[in-house]
Structure formats: C-alpha cells, structure tokens
Amino acid sequence: MKTLILWFRRDLRLSDNPALRAAVDVAETVIPVFIHAPEEEGQWAPGEAARWWQHESLASLADRLAESGSRLILRRGSTREVLADLLAETGAEGVYWNRLYEPALVERDRSIKQWLRAEGHEARSFQAALLVEPWAMRTGKGEPYRVFTPFWRAFGKRGSPRSPRRKPGTLRPATNWPRSESLQALGLLPAVRWYPRLASCWQPGEAGAEAALTRFLDRGLSSYHEDRDRPAVDGISRLSPHLHHGELSPFQAWQRVSERLAAQAALTQGGEAWLRELVWREFAHHVLFEFPHTPEAPLYERWADFPWREDHQPLLRAWQRGETGYPIVDAGMRELWHSGFMHNRVRMVAASLLVKNIRAPWLAGARWFWDTLVDADLANNTMGWQWSAGCGADAAPYFRIFNPFTQSRRFDGDGAYIRRWLPELARLPDKALHAPHEAEASLLQAAGVRLGKDYPRPVVDYRESRAAALAAAKQLR
Ligand SMILES: Cc1cc2nc3c(=O)[nH]c(=O)nc-3n(C[C@H](O)[C@H](O)[C@H](O)COP(=O)(O)OP(=O)(O)OC[C@H]3O[C@@H](n4cnc5c(N)ncnc54)[C@H](O)[C@@H]3O)c2cc1C
C-alpha cells in the first residue's frame, strides 16, 4: 500500500492541482499537509492581510478535503523537520508538491528535494501556478525578457496552455491519521483584530474563487477593455488574491475565458485584454525568477543610488493613512486599508505620487502594500513598484510622471470612487472634487469642507515636486 504526502503551499485547491492528481493516481493513501514556516520565506514572509486570507483559505480547504473523505494536517516549524516526522509517523514513501518561484522558496524547495532523495524518498514537484515555467522563456539572444510586449508575442507562439486537470473524486482516508495542530495554533491571524472588515469584502477559498470568476465572466468580461481603468466601476475580476493563494489556477482562468470567447464574438476585445493581463502575471514571475535581487534592489543597477528625499518619513505616514491632500490617492489608500485591495489604476497613481512626488523609496511603498494587500505577491508587487519608480522591467521613461489630478478627472470623472472612500469630500461638486485646494472658497464652504481641518492640503506641491524629481533623476545620470 503506497502512501504519499501531499505538501500544500500556495495551491489551496483540489481542482487542477497536478501534484494532488499525480499522488492520487499512484498512491492508495494521500496525506494532505500544510506546514507554516514563515521564516523560510526570508524578508518576505506573508504580510498581515495575506495571512488573514491564508487562515480563511486553509479553513475552506480543510472543509473540502473533509467532504472528499480526507483531512488537512496542519503543522508548524522547520519544513524539513516536519516532513521527516511525518514520513516516519506515516510510513509514506515520498512527498509531492506544486512549484513556487520566489527566490527564498526556490532555494528551500531545492534543498528539500535533494534531502528527500538522498534519504531514499520520492520527491516530485509539478507546474501549477504559472502557465509557462519562468526559465522556459528566452529572447532570440537566449536572454531573459525585460520588456513585456516581446514576452507576450513569444507567449502567444507557444500555443494554448494545457487543459485543467480533473479534481480527484473520493480520497481514501488514512488508517492512522498523524496529529494535526489547530488552525488557530498556526498564529496566522494578526494580533490586533483589525481584519474582520475584510470578511465583508471577500470569500477566500476555492468556492469563493469559482464564484468570483463566474461573476466576472457574466458581468465584467464583455466590457473589461473599457472599464478596467475606471475604479468606480465593477469592471475587473478581483481574482488576484485567489490566484495568489492558488485557489484558482491560471489554467482554469485561461480556459474559462477562452471558452466564453469562442462562444461569443462580442467578448473578443474584453477577453483578449484580460488574457493579456494574466500574462503580465507570468511576465512578473519570469522577471523575479531571472532577477532574484529585484524585491530589494532595482532591476537596473544605475538606479541604486537614486537620491530619495531624506525627510520622507512624515510624508510616507500621510500617504499610508490616506491624508496626502490628493483625493484619488487618498481614496485608494483608504480602499486598501478597508478592504485589503486597491484598483490597479489607483495603485499606479498612488505609487507614482509616493516615489516621484514625495520621493520616498519604492521599497517603503512595496513594504506597506505587502502588509496591507490580500493579494500581496512578491512578483507582481515588485514589478508594480519598480515599474512605478522607473527602475524596473518595462518601466515607462522616468520623465513620464502621473499627474494625480489629471488621472482623477480622466478615470473617475464623476468622482464616484472618491466620494465612496472620502465621505468628507462627498458634497463637493465634481469640478472641485479632484483638486479641492484649487477650488473657490465658496464651493468649499457650501460643501462644509475646511481645508487643513476636514481634509488636508497637498503634502507636496505637484509642480515643484515633479521638477525636483526630474532634477534628481538627472543628477543620477
Ligand atoms: C504598485 C503596484 C503594486 C502591485 N502589487 C500587486 C500585488 O502585490 N499582487 C498582485 O496580484 N498584483 C499587484 N499589482 C498588479 C495589479 O494591480 C493587480 O494584479 C490587479 O489590480 C488585481 O486586480 P484584478 O484581479 O481585478 O485584476 P484584473 O484586471 O482582473 O486582471 C486579471 C489578473 O491579471 C493579473 N494582473 C493584472 N494586472 C497585472 C499587473 N500589472 N502585473 C501583474 N499581474 C497583473 C492579476 O493576477 C489579476 O488578477 C500591483 C500593481 C502596482 C502598480
């Protein structure tokens, strides 16, 4: 009777789970295990919001396994020691898992595989989190990609991604289940109970991912290409946390969208735009895998000595609290604090204000996002911040600095997004809402807004700070 350990990590699903599928195909008994070992993730152990998600998602996975006749064994401690104990306790012949690509985890997994094999155990890992392995993509010169468009073209030439794997039926229970810790004992939930509001915004777990995907296919896909930049419109998929925690595989998402595209020609523009975004995720992982220094340092070394503003701390705090005096940015930062999420357009504008106008280091912004986003993902977050700071893959030229007021008028023209997150400005008319500091005093008075009291004046002057940023970049060259 063959027994295998299925090591769950960020693949918290039963459908399209190649490691689980393979284990069930060859073993009579499969022991599903999750090991909490945050210190093995180096500088980037999951942040607070992502840990809340992980807690909920593990609860959901445990329920699904129980429905299939199995269990989820939870342990904490050094992965190697936990696996050694479990192998001894269960008599399992080996361990199967799906691959992850963050630098610290690549190292850890490599050493676990070597150790298992040296001990005479079977150790197999599978491709599940990405449509294409990051090392499989190479330019004509045999180098890694640093620009998205050629990556996208090369991706297109590879043909369609494989079909998702079937969910196993009933799982045979172990005769003697090993001991499991309680979910609470893992200590994933932050000590300060700020997180209950997240539960009103999200449904972590495989069923929640399925519901979010179906909802997007029915309601968002057809107009995604038009609505994806408008933060007040329900026009995006909000699948990023589900994809990050592996409750939905990119293969499942790709197939479901492609099926709709094939069935309804009207979906072509929206569907193709969405699949392209999904490939940005692949690109970000490719860049992280090939350039593992990038979570802490710029992709391009010449940006390493950028002269950040030394007295940025109080400005950084104002940005974190959504008190910059730039309404679109403050709305985004409050959305983030409330829901663990921020719309992509607003992420770009908020990041630009921090790194270019406030001139605080991009890593300070990346760390704040890391702790507050439910979808905090080392590849996507690093790419987003380095793109915004102009020092990363495919970054726009440095001199293209977002004007938050223009962005706000363009993408939130009627101010619905700002009014939702900044109720103190809700009574301002549209023409005053995007830049209250420029509004006539009578408009502010009529709306009951006292600048500096009810809502701050801009913490930095846009034009002056823009000029200072350009001068700083010039100095670097
Ligand atoms: C400064 C900054 C930080 C970011 N940090 C993260 C992060 O920590 N985690 C994260 O998942 N995304 C991050 N992004 C990318 C993007 O903002 C989110 O993926 C997107 O907002 C998620 O919403 P959605 O699922 O509705 O996306 P949709 O618009 O529905 O897109 C579908 C999927 O494509 C992928 N995707 C979309 N845009 C991008 C992108 N620019 N880069 C990489 N993948 C993308 C995501 O997996 C997303 O779920 C960041 C962007 C910026 C500018």
Coordinates of C-alpha atoms and ligand atoms in Angstrom, one line a residue:
M1 CA 0.0 0.0 0.0
K2 CA 1.7 3.2 -1.2
T3 CA 1.3 6.3 0.9
L4 CA 2.4 9.8 -0.2
I5 CA 2.5 13.2 1.5
L6 CA 0.8 16.0 -0.5
W7 CA 2.5 19.2 0.6
F8 CA 0.1 22.1 0.1
R9 CA 1.6 25.5 -0.1
R10 CA 0.0 28.3 -2.2
D11 CA -2.1 25.9 -4.2
L12 CA -5.1 25.7 -1.8
R13 CA -7.4 23.9 -4.2
L14 CA -8.5 20.4 -5.2
S15 CA -9.3 21.2 -8.8
D16 CA -6.5 21.5 -11.3
N17 CA -3.9 20.5 -8.7
P18 CA -1.4 18.4 -10.6
A19 CA 0.6 17.3 -7.5
L20 CA -2.6 16.0 -5.9
R21 CA -3.8 14.4 -9.1
A22 CA -0.5 12.6 -9.6
A23 CA -0.4 11.5 -6.0
V24 CA -3.9 10.1 -6.1
D25 CA -3.1 8.3 -9.3
V26 CA -0.2 6.4 -7.9
A27 CA -0.8 6.0 -4.1
E28 CA -3.5 4.3 -2.2
T29 CA -3.3 6.9 0.6
V30 CA -2.5 10.5 0.3
I31 CA -1.8 12.6 3.5
P32 CA -2.5 16.3 2.8
V33 CA -0.3 18.6 4.8
F34 CA 0.2 22.3 5.2
I35 CA 3.4 23.5 7.1
H36 CA 3.5 27.0 8.5
A37 CA 7.2 28.1 8.2
P38 CA 7.2 31.8 7.5
E39 CA 10.9 32.3 8.5
E40 CA 11.8 30.2 5.4
E41 CA 10.4 33.0 3.2
G42 CA 13.3 35.3 4.1
Q43 CA 12.5 39.0 4.0
W44 CA 9.0 38.3 2.5
A45 CA 7.1 36.2 4.9
P46 CA 3.3 36.8 4.2
G47 CA 2.1 40.2 5.4
E48 CA -0.9 40.7 7.7
A49 CA -3.7 40.9 5.2
A50 CA -2.4 37.9 3.2
R51 CA -2.1 35.9 6.5
W52 CA -5.8 36.6 7.2
W53 CA -6.6 35.3 3.8
Q54 CA -4.4 32.2 4.2
H55 CA -6.1 31.4 7.5
E56 CA -9.6 31.5 5.9
S57 CA -8.4 29.7 2.8
L58 CA -6.9 26.8 4.9
A59 CA -10.2 26.5 6.8
S60 CA -12.0 26.2 3.4
L61 CA -9.5 23.7 2.1
A62 CA -9.9 21.6 5.2
D63 CA -13.6 21.5 4.7
R64 CA -13.3 20.5 1.1
L65 CA -10.9 17.7 2.0
A66 CA -13.2 16.5 4.7
E67 CA -16.1 16.4 2.1
S68 CA -13.8 14.2 0.0
G69 CA -13.2 11.8 2.8
S70 CA -9.7 13.2 3.7
R71 CA -8.2 15.6 6.2
L72 CA -5.8 18.5 6.2
I73 CA -2.9 18.0 8.6
L74 CA -1.5 21.3 9.9
R75 CA 2.0 21.7 11.4
R76 CA 4.4 24.5 12.1
G77 CA 8.2 24.5 12.4
S78 CA 11.1 23.8 10.0
T79 CA 9.7 22.2 6.9
R80 CA 12.5 19.6 6.8
E81 CA 11.9 18.5 10.4
V82 CA 8.1 18.4 10.0
L83 CA 8.4 16.3 6.8
A84 CA 10.9 14.0 8.5
D85 CA 8.5 13.5 11.4
L86 CA 5.5 12.9 9.1
L87 CA 7.4 10.4 6.9
A88 CA 8.4 8.5 10.0
E89 CA 4.9 8.6 11.5
T90 CA 3.0 7.6 8.4
G91 CA 5.5 5.4 6.6
A92 CA 4.9 7.5 3.5
E93 CA 7.3 6.8 0.6
G94 CA 7.6 10.4 -0.6
V95 CA 6.4 13.9 -0.9
Y96 CA 4.6 15.6 -3.9
W97 CA 4.1 19.4 -4.3
N98 CA 3.4 22.2 -6.8
R99 CA 6.2 24.6 -7.5
L100 CA 6.6 28.2 -6.3
Y101 CA 9.1 30.7 -7.7
E102 CA 10.1 33.2 -5.1
P103 CA 13.9 33.2 -4.6
A104 CA 13.9 32.0 -1.0
L105 CA 11.3 29.3 -1.7
V106 CA 13.2 28.1 -4.8
E107 CA 16.3 27.6 -2.6
R108 CA 14.3 25.9 0.2
D109 CA 12.5 23.6 -2.1
R110 CA 15.6 22.6 -3.9
S111 CA 17.3 21.6 -0.7
I112 CA 14.2 19.7 0.5
K113 CA 14.1 17.8 -2.8
Q114 CA 17.8 16.9 -2.5
W115 CA 17.5 15.8 1.1
L116 CA 14.4 13.7 0.4
R117 CA 16.1 11.9 -2.5
A118 CA 19.3 11.4 -0.5
E119 CA 17.2 9.8 2.2
G120 CA 15.7 7.4 -0.4
H121 CA 12.3 9.1 -0.6
E122 CA 10.4 10.0 -3.7
A123 CA 10.2 13.8 -4.2
R124 CA 8.3 15.2 -7.2
S125 CA 7.3 18.8 -7.9
F126 CA 4.8 20.0 -10.6
Q127 CA 3.9 23.1 -12.6
A128 CA 0.7 24.5 -11.4
A129 CA 1.0 28.2 -10.5
L130 CA 2.2 29.5 -13.9
L131 CA 1.1 28.9 -17.5
V132 CA 4.8 28.7 -18.5
E133 CA 7.8 27.9 -16.4
P134 CA 9.8 31.1 -15.9
W135 CA 13.0 29.5 -17.2
A136 CA 11.3 28.4 -20.4
M137 CA 11.0 31.9 -21.9
R138 CA 14.1 33.2 -23.7
T139 CA 14.7 36.1 -26.2
G140 CA 16.2 35.3 -29.6
K141 CA 19.6 36.0 -27.9
G142 CA 18.9 33.4 -25.3
E143 CA 18.4 36.0 -22.5
P144 CA 15.6 36.6 -20.1
Y145 CA 12.9 39.1 -21.1
R146 CA 12.8 42.6 -19.6
V147 CA 10.1 44.0 -21.8
F148 CA 6.5 42.8 -21.8
T149 CA 5.5 43.1 -25.5
P150 CA 8.1 40.6 -26.9
F151 CA 7.3 38.3 -23.9
W152 CA 3.6 38.4 -24.8
R153 CA 4.4 37.7 -28.5
A154 CA 6.6 34.8 -27.6
F155 CA 4.0 33.5 -25.2
G156 CA 1.4 33.6 -28.0
K157 CA 3.6 31.4 -30.2
R158 CA 3.7 28.6 -27.7
G159 CA 0.1 27.6 -28.3
S160 CA -2.8 27.3 -25.9
P161 CA -2.0 26.4 -22.3
R162 CA -2.9 22.8 -21.2
S163 CA -6.4 22.0 -20.0
P164 CA -7.0 22.0 -16.3
R165 CA -6.7 18.6 -14.5
R166 CA -9.8 17.0 -13.1
K167 CA -10.5 17.2 -9.3
P168 CA -10.0 13.7 -7.7
G169 CA -13.2 12.0 -6.6
T170 CA -13.2 10.5 -3.1
L171 CA -9.9 10.4 -1.3
R172 CA -9.1 7.2 0.6
P173 CA -8.7 8.1 4.3
A174 CA -5.5 7.1 6.1
T175 CA -5.8 4.2 8.6
N176 CA -3.9 6.2 11.2
W177 CA -4.0 10.0 10.7
P178 CA -1.0 11.8 12.0
R179 CA -1.6 14.5 14.7
S180 CA -2.6 17.9 13.4
E181 CA -2.3 21.3 15.1
S182 CA -5.4 23.5 15.2
L183 CA -5.7 26.3 12.6
Q184 CA -5.6 28.9 15.4
A185 CA -2.3 27.4 16.7
L186 CA -0.6 28.5 13.4
G187 CA -1.0 32.1 14.6
L188 CA -1.8 33.4 11.1
L189 CA -4.4 35.9 12.3
P190 CA -2.8 39.3 13.2
A191 CA -2.6 40.1 16.9
V192 CA -4.6 43.3 16.5
R193 CA -8.1 42.4 15.4
W194 CA -8.3 44.9 12.5
Y195 CA -9.2 42.3 10.0
P196 CA -12.9 41.4 10.5
R197 CA -13.9 44.0 7.9
L198 CA -12.0 42.0 5.3
A199 CA -14.6 39.2 5.7
S200 CA -17.3 41.5 4.4
C201 CA -15.3 42.1 1.2
W202 CA -14.1 38.7 0.3
Q203 CA -14.8 34.9 0.2
P204 CA -11.4 33.2 0.4
G205 CA -11.2 29.6 -0.7
E206 CA -11.9 27.5 -3.8
A207 CA -15.7 28.1 -3.8
G208 CA -15.1 31.9 -3.5
A209 CA -12.6 31.9 -6.4
E210 CA -15.1 30.0 -8.6
A211 CA -17.9 32.4 -7.6
A212 CA -15.7 35.4 -8.4
L213 CA -14.6 34.0 -11.8
T214 CA -18.2 33.2 -12.8
R215 CA -19.4 36.6 -11.7
F216 CA -16.7 38.3 -13.8
L217 CA -17.4 36.1 -16.8
D218 CA -21.1 37.0 -16.7
R219 CA -20.8 40.7 -15.8
G220 CA -17.3 42.1 -16.4
L221 CA -15.7 40.4 -19.3
S222 CA -17.6 41.9 -22.2
S223 CA -16.6 45.5 -21.2
Y224 CA -13.3 44.8 -19.5
H225 CA -11.2 46.6 -22.1
E226 CA -13.3 49.8 -21.5
D227 CA -13.9 49.6 -17.8
R228 CA -10.7 48.2 -16.4
D229 CA -9.3 51.6 -15.8
R230 CA -12.3 53.1 -14.0
P231 CA -12.0 52.4 -10.3
A232 CA -15.7 53.2 -9.5
V233 CA -17.0 50.7 -12.0
D234 CA -17.3 47.0 -11.1
G235 CA -15.3 46.1 -14.2
I236 CA -12.4 44.0 -13.0
S237 CA -12.2 40.4 -11.9
R238 CA -10.8 40.8 -8.4
L239 CA -9.2 37.4 -8.9
S240 CA -5.7 38.4 -7.8
P241 CA -5.9 37.1 -4.2
H242 CA -7.5 33.9 -5.4
L243 CA -4.7 33.4 -8.0
H244 CA -2.0 34.3 -5.5
H245 CA -3.2 31.8 -2.9
G246 CA -3.7 29.2 -5.6
E247 CA -7.5 28.7 -5.0
L248 CA -7.8 29.1 -8.8
S249 CA -5.1 28.1 -11.3
P250 CA -4.2 30.3 -14.2
F251 CA -5.0 27.3 -16.4
Q252 CA -8.6 27.3 -15.1
A253 CA -8.9 31.0 -15.6
W254 CA -7.4 30.8 -19.1
Q255 CA -9.7 28.0 -20.2
R256 CA -12.9 29.5 -18.8
V257 CA -12.3 32.9 -20.5
S258 CA -11.2 31.2 -23.8
E259 CA -14.4 29.1 -23.8
R260 CA -16.5 32.2 -23.5
L261 CA -14.5 33.9 -26.2
A262 CA -15.1 31.0 -28.6
A263 CA -18.8 31.0 -27.8
Q264 CA -19.5 34.8 -28.1
A265 CA -17.7 37.0 -30.6
A266 CA -18.9 40.1 -28.7
L267 CA -16.5 39.2 -25.9
T268 CA -13.3 39.3 -28.1
Q269 CA -12.0 42.7 -27.0
G270 CA -12.7 42.3 -23.3
G271 CA -11.5 38.7 -23.2
E272 CA -8.3 39.3 -25.1
A273 CA -7.5 42.3 -22.9
W274 CA -8.0 40.2 -19.8
L275 CA -5.8 37.3 -21.0
R276 CA -3.1 39.8 -21.7
E277 CA -3.2 41.0 -18.1
L278 CA -3.0 37.4 -16.9
V279 CA 0.2 37.1 -18.9
W280 CA 1.6 40.2 -17.1
R281 CA 1.5 37.9 -14.1
E282 CA 3.6 35.4 -16.0
F283 CA 6.0 38.1 -17.0
A284 CA 6.3 39.4 -13.4
H285 CA 7.2 35.9 -12.3
H286 CA 9.7 35.4 -15.1
V287 CA 11.5 38.6 -14.1
L288 CA 11.5 37.7 -10.4
F289 CA 12.9 34.2 -11.2
E290 CA 15.6 35.5 -13.5
F291 CA 16.5 38.5 -11.4
P292 CA 16.1 37.3 -7.8
H293 CA 17.7 40.5 -6.4
T294 CA 14.7 42.7 -7.5
P295 CA 12.5 42.5 -4.4
E296 CA 15.1 44.6 -2.6
A297 CA 17.1 46.3 -5.4
P298 CA 16.3 47.9 -8.8
L299 CA 16.5 45.7 -11.8
Y300 CA 18.8 48.2 -13.4
E301 CA 21.7 48.9 -11.1
R302 CA 22.2 52.5 -12.1
W303 CA 19.0 53.4 -10.2
A304 CA 20.5 52.0 -6.9
D305 CA 21.8 55.5 -5.8
F306 CA 18.7 57.4 -6.6
P307 CA 18.6 60.4 -4.2
W308 CA 15.4 59.8 -2.2
R309 CA 14.1 62.6 0.0
E310 CA 15.8 62.2 3.4
D311 CA 12.9 63.7 5.4
H312 CA 10.3 61.5 3.7
Q313 CA 9.0 59.7 6.9
P314 CA 6.1 62.1 7.8
L315 CA 5.1 62.2 4.2
L316 CA 5.2 58.4 4.0
R317 CA 2.9 58.2 7.0
A318 CA 0.4 60.7 5.5
W319 CA 0.4 58.6 2.3
Q320 CA -0.2 55.4 4.3
R321 CA -3.1 57.0 6.2
G322 CA -4.7 58.4 3.0
E323 CA -4.0 62.0 4.1
T324 CA -1.9 63.4 1.2
G325 CA -4.4 66.0 0.0
Y326 CA -4.6 64.2 -3.4
P327 CA -8.1 62.8 -3.3
I328 CA -7.7 60.0 -5.8
V329 CA -4.6 58.7 -3.9
D330 CA -6.2 59.1 -0.5
A331 CA -9.3 57.3 -1.8
G332 CA -7.1 54.4 -2.9
M333 CA -5.2 54.3 0.4
R334 CA -8.5 54.1 2.3
E335 CA -9.8 51.5 0.0
L336 CA -6.7 49.5 0.7
W337 CA -7.0 49.9 4.5
H338 CA -10.6 49.0 4.4
S339 CA -10.6 46.1 2.0
G340 CA -7.1 44.8 1.5
F341 CA -7.3 45.8 -2.1
M342 CA -6.7 48.7 -4.4
H343 CA -7.8 49.1 -8.0
N344 CA -4.9 48.8 -10.4
R345 CA -5.2 52.3 -11.9
V346 CA -5.2 53.8 -8.4
R347 CA -2.2 51.6 -7.4
M348 CA -0.3 53.1 -10.3
V349 CA -1.2 56.7 -9.3
A350 CA -0.6 56.2 -5.6
A351 CA 2.7 54.6 -6.2
S352 CA 3.8 57.3 -8.6
L353 CA 2.9 60.0 -6.0
L354 CA 5.0 58.2 -3.4
V355 CA 8.1 57.5 -5.4
K356 CA 8.1 60.5 -7.7
N357 CA 6.5 63.5 -5.9
I358 CA 7.1 62.5 -2.3
R359 CA 10.3 60.9 -3.3
A360 CA 10.2 58.1 -0.7
P361 CA 12.0 54.9 -1.6
W362 CA 9.8 52.5 -3.7
L363 CA 10.7 49.7 -1.2
A364 CA 8.9 51.6 1.6
G365 CA 5.7 51.6 -0.6
A366 CA 6.3 48.0 -1.6
R367 CA 6.5 47.0 2.1
W368 CA 3.3 48.9 3.0
F369 CA 1.5 47.1 0.2
W370 CA 3.0 43.8 1.3
D371 CA 1.4 44.1 4.7
T372 CA -2.0 45.5 3.6
L373 CA -2.9 43.8 0.3
V374 CA -4.8 40.5 0.5
D375 CA -3.2 39.8 -3.0
A376 CA 0.4 40.7 -1.9
D377 CA 2.5 38.8 -4.3
L378 CA 6.3 39.2 -4.5
A379 CA 6.5 39.0 -8.3
N380 CA 3.6 41.4 -9.1
N381 CA 4.3 43.8 -6.2
T382 CA 7.9 44.1 -7.1
M383 CA 7.2 44.6 -10.7
G384 CA 4.4 47.2 -10.0
W385 CA 6.7 49.2 -7.7
Q386 CA 9.8 49.1 -9.9
W387 CA 7.6 50.0 -12.9
S388 CA 6.2 53.0 -11.0
A389 CA 9.7 54.1 -9.8
G390 CA 11.1 53.8 -13.4
C391 CA 13.8 51.4 -12.4
G392 CA 12.3 48.0 -13.3
A393 CA 11.2 45.9 -16.2
D394 CA 9.2 47.6 -18.9
A395 CA 9.1 50.9 -16.9
A396 CA 7.9 54.0 -18.7
P397 CA 10.6 56.6 -19.2
Y398 CA 11.3 58.4 -15.8
F399 CA 10.0 61.8 -17.0
R400 CA 6.5 60.4 -17.6
I401 CA 5.2 61.3 -14.2
F402 CA 1.5 60.7 -13.5
N403 CA -0.5 63.9 -12.7
P404 CA -2.9 62.6 -10.0
F405 CA -5.4 65.4 -10.7
T406 CA -5.5 64.7 -14.4
Q407 CA -5.7 60.9 -13.8
S408 CA -8.6 61.5 -11.4
R409 CA -10.6 63.6 -13.8
R410 CA -9.9 61.1 -16.6
F411 CA -10.7 57.9 -14.8
D412 CA -13.1 59.0 -12.0
G413 CA -14.7 61.9 -13.9
D414 CA -17.9 61.9 -11.8
G415 CA -16.0 61.3 -8.6
A416 CA -17.9 58.2 -7.6
Y417 CA -14.8 56.5 -6.4
I418 CA -13.5 59.5 -4.4
R419 CA -16.9 60.1 -2.8
R420 CA -17.2 56.5 -1.8
W421 CA -13.9 56.4 0.1
L422 CA -13.6 60.1 1.2
P423 CA -17.1 60.9 2.6
E424 CA -15.7 64.2 3.9
L425 CA -15.5 65.4 0.3
A426 CA -18.7 63.9 -0.9
R427 CA -20.7 67.2 -1.0
L428 CA -18.2 68.9 -3.2
P429 CA -19.3 69.4 -6.8
D430 CA -17.4 67.4 -9.5
K431 CA -15.3 70.4 -10.6
A432 CA -13.9 70.9 -7.1
L433 CA -13.6 67.3 -6.1
H434 CA -10.4 66.2 -7.8
A435 CA -8.3 69.1 -6.5
P436 CA -10.1 70.7 -3.5
H437 CA -7.1 73.0 -2.8
E438 CA -7.7 74.8 -6.1
A439 CA -11.5 75.2 -5.5
E440 CA -13.2 78.5 -4.9
A441 CA -13.7 79.2 -1.2
S442 CA -17.4 79.5 -1.6
L443 CA -17.7 75.9 -3.0
L444 CA -15.7 74.5 -0.1
Q445 CA -17.8 76.4 2.4
A446 CA -21.0 75.3 0.8
A447 CA -19.8 71.6 1.0
G448 CA -18.7 72.1 4.6
V449 CA -15.0 71.3 3.8
R450 CA -12.4 73.2 5.8
L451 CA -9.0 72.6 4.1
G452 CA -6.4 71.7 6.7
K453 CA -9.1 70.6 9.1
D454 CA -11.6 68.3 7.4
Y455 CA -9.3 67.4 4.5
P456 CA -5.5 68.2 4.1
R457 CA -3.9 70.5 1.6
P458 CA -1.5 68.6 -0.7
V459 CA 1.5 67.4 1.3
V460 CA 3.8 68.3 -1.6
D461 CA 3.1 70.8 -4.4
Y462 CA 2.6 68.8 -7.6
R463 CA 4.6 71.1 -9.9
E464 CA 7.5 71.7 -7.6
S465 CA 7.8 68.1 -6.6
R466 CA 7.7 67.0 -10.2
A467 CA 10.6 69.4 -11.1
A468 CA 12.5 68.1 -8.1
A469 CA 12.0 64.5 -9.2
L470 CA 13.3 65.3 -12.7
A471 CA 16.3 67.1 -11.3
A472 CA 17.0 64.1 -9.0
A473 CA 16.9 61.7 -12.0
K474 CA 19.2 64.0 -14.0
Q475 CA 21.7 64.1 -11.1
L476 CA 21.8 60.3 -11.2
R477 CA 22.8 60.2 -14.8
Ligands
LIG1 C1 2.4 49.4 -7.3 C2 1.7 48.1 -7.7 C3 1.7 47.0 -6.8 C4 1.0 45.9 -7.2 N1 1.1 44.8 -6.3 C5 0.4 43.7 -6.7 C6 0.4 42.5 -5.8 O1 1.0 42.6 -4.7 N2 -0.2 41.4 -6.2 C7 -0.9 41.4 -7.4 O2 -1.5 40.3 -7.7 N3 -0.9 42.4 -8.3 C8 -0.3 43.5 -7.9 N4 -0.3 44.6 -8.8 C9 -0.9 44.4 -10.2 C10 -2.4 44.7 -10.3 O3 -2.6 46.0 -9.7 C11 -3.3 43.7 -9.7 O4 -2.9 42.4 -10.1 C12 -4.7 43.9 -10.0 O5 -5.1 45.2 -9.6 C13 -5.6 42.9 -9.4 O6 -7.0 43.1 -9.7 P1 -7.8 42.1 -10.5 O7 -7.6 40.7 -10.1 O8 -9.2 42.6 -10.6 O9 -7.1 42.3 -12.0 P2 -7.7 42.1 -13.4 O10 -7.6 43.4 -14.1 O11 -9.0 41.4 -13.5 O12 -6.5 41.2 -14.1 C14 -6.6 39.7 -14.0 C15 -5.3 39.2 -13.4 O13 -4.2 39.5 -14.1 C16 -3.0 39.7 -13.3 N5 -2.6 41.1 -13.4 C17 -3.4 42.2 -13.8 N6 -2.6 43.3 -13.8 C18 -1.3 42.9 -13.5 C19 -0.1 43.6 -13.4 N7 0.1 44.9 -13.7 N8 1.0 42.9 -13.0 C20 0.9 41.6 -12.8 N9 -0.2 40.9 -12.9 C21 -1.3 41.5 -13.3 C22 -3.5 39.5 -11.9 O14 -3.2 38.2 -11.5 C23 -5.0 39.7 -12.0 O15 -5.8 39.1 -11.0 C24 0.4 45.8 -8.5 C25 0.4 46.9 -9.3 C26 1.0 48.1 -8.9 C27 1.0 49.2 -9.9

